[in-house]
Amino acid sequence: MYMLYSKSSEYVVRALVYLAMKDNADFIMVKEISEHTEIPQPFLSKIFQDISRAKWITSKKGKNGGVKLAVNPAKLKLLDVISYFDGMQDYSRCMFGHKECGVSSKCALHNKCSDLKNEIYDFLNSTTIADFTSIWKKENKVSLKELKIF
């Protein structure tokens, strides 16, 4: 079957949403982010190394250290985040693994699946980290544990 995103992508979206909710006030400790997002701290540290290379966050070591967002969350699309961690999905590939589907013939569900894949792509390409932040604030949640992003 068709996989939309990995656990790494899910974690990175949660972490970026949390940072966006903090409105870039101060550097936030990884431990705090881990607690509020339910992402294991060692895994979160690794994720932050990766997204630091993408220049999505900035980090600071030391007593008042931590991480904060380095980009406007309204410009950070889900498609970019997921593609960074999982690679660009082949949205032309048959969801049922038929190699010839769409090339020389079409499987029974080709048109229906094609519409779905286009909708998924459009959603990921038009939804930003800021969109999730708005939803979180609108629902007045205390932590990301309560907001099911995916």
PDB file of C-alpha atoms in Angstrom:
ATOM      1  CA  MET A   1       0.000   0.000   0.000  1.00  0.00           C
ATOM      2  CA  TYR A   2       0.989   3.643  -0.232  1.00  0.00           C
ATOM      3  CA  MET A   3       2.960   5.320   2.554  1.00  0.00           C
ATOM      4  CA  LEU A   4       2.360   9.036   2.982  1.00  0.00           C
ATOM      5  CA  TYR A   5       5.097   9.921   5.489  1.00  0.00           C
ATOM      6  CA  SER A   6       7.576   8.404   7.936  1.00  0.00           C
ATOM      7  CA  LYS A   7       7.721   8.663  11.712  1.00  0.00           C
ATOM      8  CA  SER A   8      10.642  11.097  11.281  1.00  0.00           C
ATOM      9  CA  SER A   9       8.440  13.404   9.226  1.00  0.00           C
ATOM     10  CA  GLU A  10       5.656  13.182  11.788  1.00  0.00           C
ATOM     11  CA  TYR A  11       8.080  14.056  14.578  1.00  0.00           C
ATOM     12  CA  VAL A  12       9.617  16.943  12.669  1.00  0.00           C
ATOM     13  CA  VAL A  13       6.202  18.459  11.951  1.00  0.00           C
ATOM     14  CA  ARG A  14       5.273  18.208  15.633  1.00  0.00           C
ATOM     15  CA  ALA A  15       8.554  19.829  16.680  1.00  0.00           C
ATOM     16  CA  LEU A  16       8.258  22.627  14.109  1.00  0.00           C
ATOM     17  CA  VAL A  17       4.666  23.330  15.129  1.00  0.00           C
ATOM     18  CA  TYR A  18       5.732  23.538  18.766  1.00  0.00           C
ATOM     19  CA  LEU A  19       8.521  25.967  17.904  1.00  0.00           C
ATOM     20  CA  ALA A  20       6.142  28.045  15.783  1.00  0.00           C
ATOM     21  CA  MET A  21       3.681  28.240  18.674  1.00  0.00           C
ATOM     22  CA  LYS A  22       6.399  29.773  20.828  1.00  0.00           C
ATOM     23  CA  ASP A  23       6.573  32.710  18.401  1.00  0.00           C
ATOM     24  CA  ASN A  24      10.383  32.701  18.400  1.00  0.00           C
ATOM     25  CA  ALA A  25      10.554  34.380  21.801  1.00  0.00           C
ATOM     26  CA  ASP A  26      13.584  32.594  23.220  1.00  0.00           C
ATOM     27  CA  PHE A  27      15.604  29.489  22.626  1.00  0.00           C
ATOM     28  CA  ILE A  28      13.666  26.465  23.849  1.00  0.00           C
ATOM     29  CA  MET A  29      15.377  23.514  25.476  1.00  0.00           C
ATOM     30  CA  VAL A  30      15.127  20.184  23.664  1.00  0.00           C
ATOM     31  CA  LYS A  31      13.883  18.571  26.875  1.00  0.00           C
ATOM     32  CA  GLU A  32      10.864  20.906  26.994  1.00  0.00           C
ATOM     33  CA  ILE A  33      10.030  20.252  23.348  1.00  0.00           C
ATOM     34  CA  SER A  34      10.377  16.513  23.909  1.00  0.00           C
ATOM     35  CA  GLU A  35       7.965  16.590  26.835  1.00  0.00           C
ATOM     36  CA  HIS A  36       5.320  18.634  25.024  1.00  0.00           C
ATOM     37  CA  THR A  37       5.487  16.749  21.732  1.00  0.00           C
ATOM     38  CA  GLU A  38       6.021  13.185  23.015  1.00  0.00           C
ATOM     39  CA  ILE A  39       9.120  12.808  20.865  1.00  0.00           C
ATOM     40  CA  PRO A  40      11.955  10.846  22.508  1.00  0.00           C
ATOM     41  CA  GLN A  41      14.693  13.334  23.385  1.00  0.00           C
ATOM     42  CA  PRO A  42      17.577  11.471  21.650  1.00  0.00           C
ATOM     43  CA  PHE A  43      15.533  11.215  18.453  1.00  0.00           C
ATOM     44  CA  LEU A  44      14.523  14.867  18.717  1.00  0.00           C
ATOM     45  CA  SER A  45      18.166  15.924  19.054  1.00  0.00           C
ATOM     46  CA  LYS A  46      18.973  14.028  15.858  1.00  0.00           C
ATOM     47  CA  ILE A  47      16.024  15.628  14.064  1.00  0.00           C
ATOM     48  CA  PHE A  48      17.209  19.080  15.130  1.00  0.00           C
ATOM     49  CA  GLN A  49      20.669  18.358  13.706  1.00  0.00           C
ATOM     50  CA  ASP A  50      19.041  17.489  10.388  1.00  0.00           C
ATOM     51  CA  ILE A  51      16.710  20.486  10.214  1.00  0.00           C
ATOM     52  CA  SER A  52      19.498  22.787  11.352  1.00  0.00           C
ATOM     53  CA  ARG A  53      21.299  21.857   8.124  1.00  0.00           C
ATOM     54  CA  ALA A  54      18.117  22.786   6.237  1.00  0.00           C
ATOM     55  CA  LYS A  55      18.313  26.181   8.017  1.00  0.00           C
ATOM     56  CA  TRP A  56      14.777  25.800   9.432  1.00  0.00           C
ATOM     57  CA  ILE A  57      16.003  26.272  12.997  1.00  0.00           C
ATOM     58  CA  THR A  58      18.855  27.941  14.768  1.00  0.00           C
ATOM     59  CA  SER A  59      20.441  26.511  17.880  1.00  0.00           C
ATOM     60  CA  LYS A  60      22.465  27.816  20.779  1.00  0.00           C
ATOM     61  CA  LYS A  61      24.542  25.843  23.243  1.00  0.00           C
ATOM     62  CA  GLY A  62      24.973  26.586  26.895  1.00  0.00           C
ATOM     63  CA  LYS A  63      22.912  27.581  29.913  1.00  0.00           C
ATOM     64  CA  ASN A  64      20.270  29.554  28.001  1.00  0.00           C
ATOM     65  CA  GLY A  65      20.617  27.392  24.939  1.00  0.00           C
ATOM     66  CA  GLY A  66      18.150  25.471  22.892  1.00  0.00           C
ATOM     67  CA  VAL A  67      16.535  25.841  19.505  1.00  0.00           C
ATOM     68  CA  LYS A  68      14.153  28.227  17.802  1.00  0.00           C
ATOM     69  CA  LEU A  69      12.592  28.595  14.398  1.00  0.00           C
ATOM     70  CA  ALA A  70      14.740  30.368  11.806  1.00  0.00           C
ATOM     71  CA  VAL A  71      12.083  30.555   9.085  1.00  0.00           C
ATOM     72  CA  ASN A  72       8.613  31.976   8.776  1.00  0.00           C
ATOM     73  CA  PRO A  73       6.283  29.036   9.564  1.00  0.00           C
ATOM     74  CA  ALA A  74       3.836  30.365   6.950  1.00  0.00           C
ATOM     75  CA  LYS A  75       6.443  29.651   4.283  1.00  0.00           C
ATOM     76  CA  LEU A  76       7.332  26.139   5.460  1.00  0.00           C
ATOM     77  CA  LYS A  77       5.116  23.706   3.546  1.00  0.00           C
ATOM     78  CA  LEU A  78       4.376  20.179   4.702  1.00  0.00           C
ATOM     79  CA  LEU A  79       5.487  18.955   1.284  1.00  0.00           C
ATOM     80  CA  ASP A  80       8.942  20.466   1.855  1.00  0.00           C
ATOM     81  CA  VAL A  81       9.257  18.942   5.326  1.00  0.00           C
ATOM     82  CA  ILE A  82       8.135  15.472   4.284  1.00  0.00           C
ATOM     83  CA  SER A  83      10.238  15.560   1.105  1.00  0.00           C
ATOM     84  CA  TYR A  84      13.306  16.575   3.113  1.00  0.00           C
ATOM     85  CA  PHE A  85      13.036  13.533   5.368  1.00  0.00           C
ATOM     86  CA  ASP A  86      11.394  10.963   3.114  1.00  0.00           C
ATOM     87  CA  GLY A  87      12.400  12.100  -0.349  1.00  0.00           C
ATOM     88  CA  MET A  88       9.961  13.321  -2.955  1.00  0.00           C
ATOM     89  CA  GLN A  89       7.139  10.831  -3.352  1.00  0.00           C
ATOM     90  CA  ASP A  90       6.363   9.546  -6.826  1.00  0.00           C
ATOM     91  CA  TYR A  91       2.760  10.620  -7.093  1.00  0.00           C
ATOM     92  CA  SER A  92       2.471   8.967 -10.509  1.00  0.00           C
ATOM     93  CA  ARG A  93       3.229   5.501  -9.103  1.00  0.00           C
ATOM     94  CA  CYS A  94       0.329   3.066  -8.761  1.00  0.00           C
ATOM     95  CA  MET A  95      -0.848   2.832  -5.160  1.00  0.00           C
ATOM     96  CA  PHE A  96      -1.195  -0.929  -5.589  1.00  0.00           C
ATOM     97  CA  GLY A  97       2.260  -1.458  -7.071  1.00  0.00           C
ATOM     98  CA  HIS A  98       1.238  -2.306 -10.635  1.00  0.00           C
ATOM     99  CA  LYS A  99       4.286  -1.400 -12.720  1.00  0.00           C
ATOM    100  CA  GLU A 100       2.381  -0.870 -15.957  1.00  0.00           C
ATOM    101  CA  CYS A 101      -0.457   1.148 -14.436  1.00  0.00           C
ATOM    102  CA  GLY A 102      -0.757   4.512 -16.114  1.00  0.00           C
ATOM    103  CA  VAL A 103       1.872   3.709 -18.745  1.00  0.00           C
ATOM    104  CA  SER A 104       0.402   1.105 -21.078  1.00  0.00           C
ATOM    105  CA  SER A 105      -2.706   0.221 -19.116  1.00  0.00           C
ATOM    106  CA  LYS A 106      -4.601   1.268 -16.019  1.00  0.00           C
ATOM    107  CA  CYS A 107      -5.599  -0.777 -12.985  1.00  0.00           C
ATOM    108  CA  ALA A 108      -9.266  -0.887 -12.013  1.00  0.00           C
ATOM    109  CA  LEU A 109      -8.838   1.903  -9.448  1.00  0.00           C
ATOM    110  CA  HIS A 110      -6.398   4.080 -11.405  1.00  0.00           C
ATOM    111  CA  ASN A 111      -8.625   7.123 -11.873  1.00  0.00           C
ATOM    112  CA  LYS A 112      -9.942   7.099  -8.299  1.00  0.00           C
ATOM    113  CA  CYS A 113      -6.436   6.672  -6.852  1.00  0.00           C
ATOM    114  CA  SER A 114      -5.033   9.305  -9.168  1.00  0.00           C
ATOM    115  CA  ASP A 115      -7.569  11.807  -7.851  1.00  0.00           C
ATOM    116  CA  LEU A 116      -6.664  10.894  -4.262  1.00  0.00           C
ATOM    117  CA  LYS A 117      -2.930  11.265  -4.900  1.00  0.00           C
ATOM    118  CA  ASN A 118      -3.522  14.669  -6.475  1.00  0.00           C
ATOM    119  CA  GLU A 119      -5.542  15.750  -3.440  1.00  0.00           C
ATOM    120  CA  ILE A 120      -2.795  14.544  -1.085  1.00  0.00           C
ATOM    121  CA  TYR A 121      -0.144  16.393  -3.078  1.00  0.00           C
ATOM    122  CA  ASP A 122      -2.236  19.574  -3.166  1.00  0.00           C
ATOM    123  CA  PHE A 123      -2.868  19.345   0.592  1.00  0.00           C
ATOM    124  CA  LEU A 124       0.823  18.896   1.406  1.00  0.00           C
ATOM    125  CA  ASN A 125       1.840  21.655  -0.999  1.00  0.00           C
ATOM    126  CA  SER A 126      -0.693  24.164   0.321  1.00  0.00           C
ATOM    127  CA  THR A 127      -0.519  23.432   4.067  1.00  0.00           C
ATOM    128  CA  THR A 128       2.145  25.095   6.188  1.00  0.00           C
ATOM    129  CA  ILE A 129       3.462  24.757   9.706  1.00  0.00           C
ATOM    130  CA  ALA A 130       1.642  28.021  10.486  1.00  0.00           C
ATOM    131  CA  ASP A 131      -1.658  26.397   9.475  1.00  0.00           C
ATOM    132  CA  PHE A 132      -1.211  23.768  12.190  1.00  0.00           C
ATOM    133  CA  THR A 133      -0.266  26.449  14.693  1.00  0.00           C
ATOM    134  CA  SER A 134      -3.518  28.271  13.937  1.00  0.00           C
ATOM    135  CA  ILE A 135      -5.520  25.073  14.453  1.00  0.00           C
ATOM    136  CA  TRP A 136      -3.765  24.417  17.759  1.00  0.00           C
ATOM    137  CA  LYS A 137      -4.473  27.906  19.041  1.00  0.00           C
ATOM    138  CA  LYS A 138      -8.067  27.815  17.806  1.00  0.00           C
ATOM    139  CA  GLU A 139      -8.711  24.558  19.659  1.00  0.00           C
ATOM    140  CA  ASN A 140      -7.052  26.049  22.763  1.00  0.00           C
ATOM    141  CA  LYS A 141      -4.987  22.962  23.501  1.00  0.00           C
ATOM    142  CA  VAL A 142      -2.442  22.848  26.286  1.00  0.00           C
ATOM    143  CA  SER A 143       0.124  20.651  24.553  1.00  0.00           C
ATOM    144  CA  LEU A 144       0.666  18.970  21.226  1.00  0.00           C
ATOM    145  CA  LYS A 145      -0.202  15.665  22.873  1.00  0.00           C
ATOM    146  CA  GLU A 146      -3.825  16.792  22.635  1.00  0.00           C
ATOM    147  CA  LEU A 147      -3.678  17.919  19.017  1.00  0.00           C
ATOM    148  CA  LYS A 148      -3.539  15.023  16.608  1.00  0.00           C
ATOM    149  CA  ILE A 149      -1.689  16.462  13.644  1.00  0.00           C
ATOM    150  CA  PHE A 150      -1.653  13.330  11.528  1.00  0.00           C
TER     151      PHE A 150
END
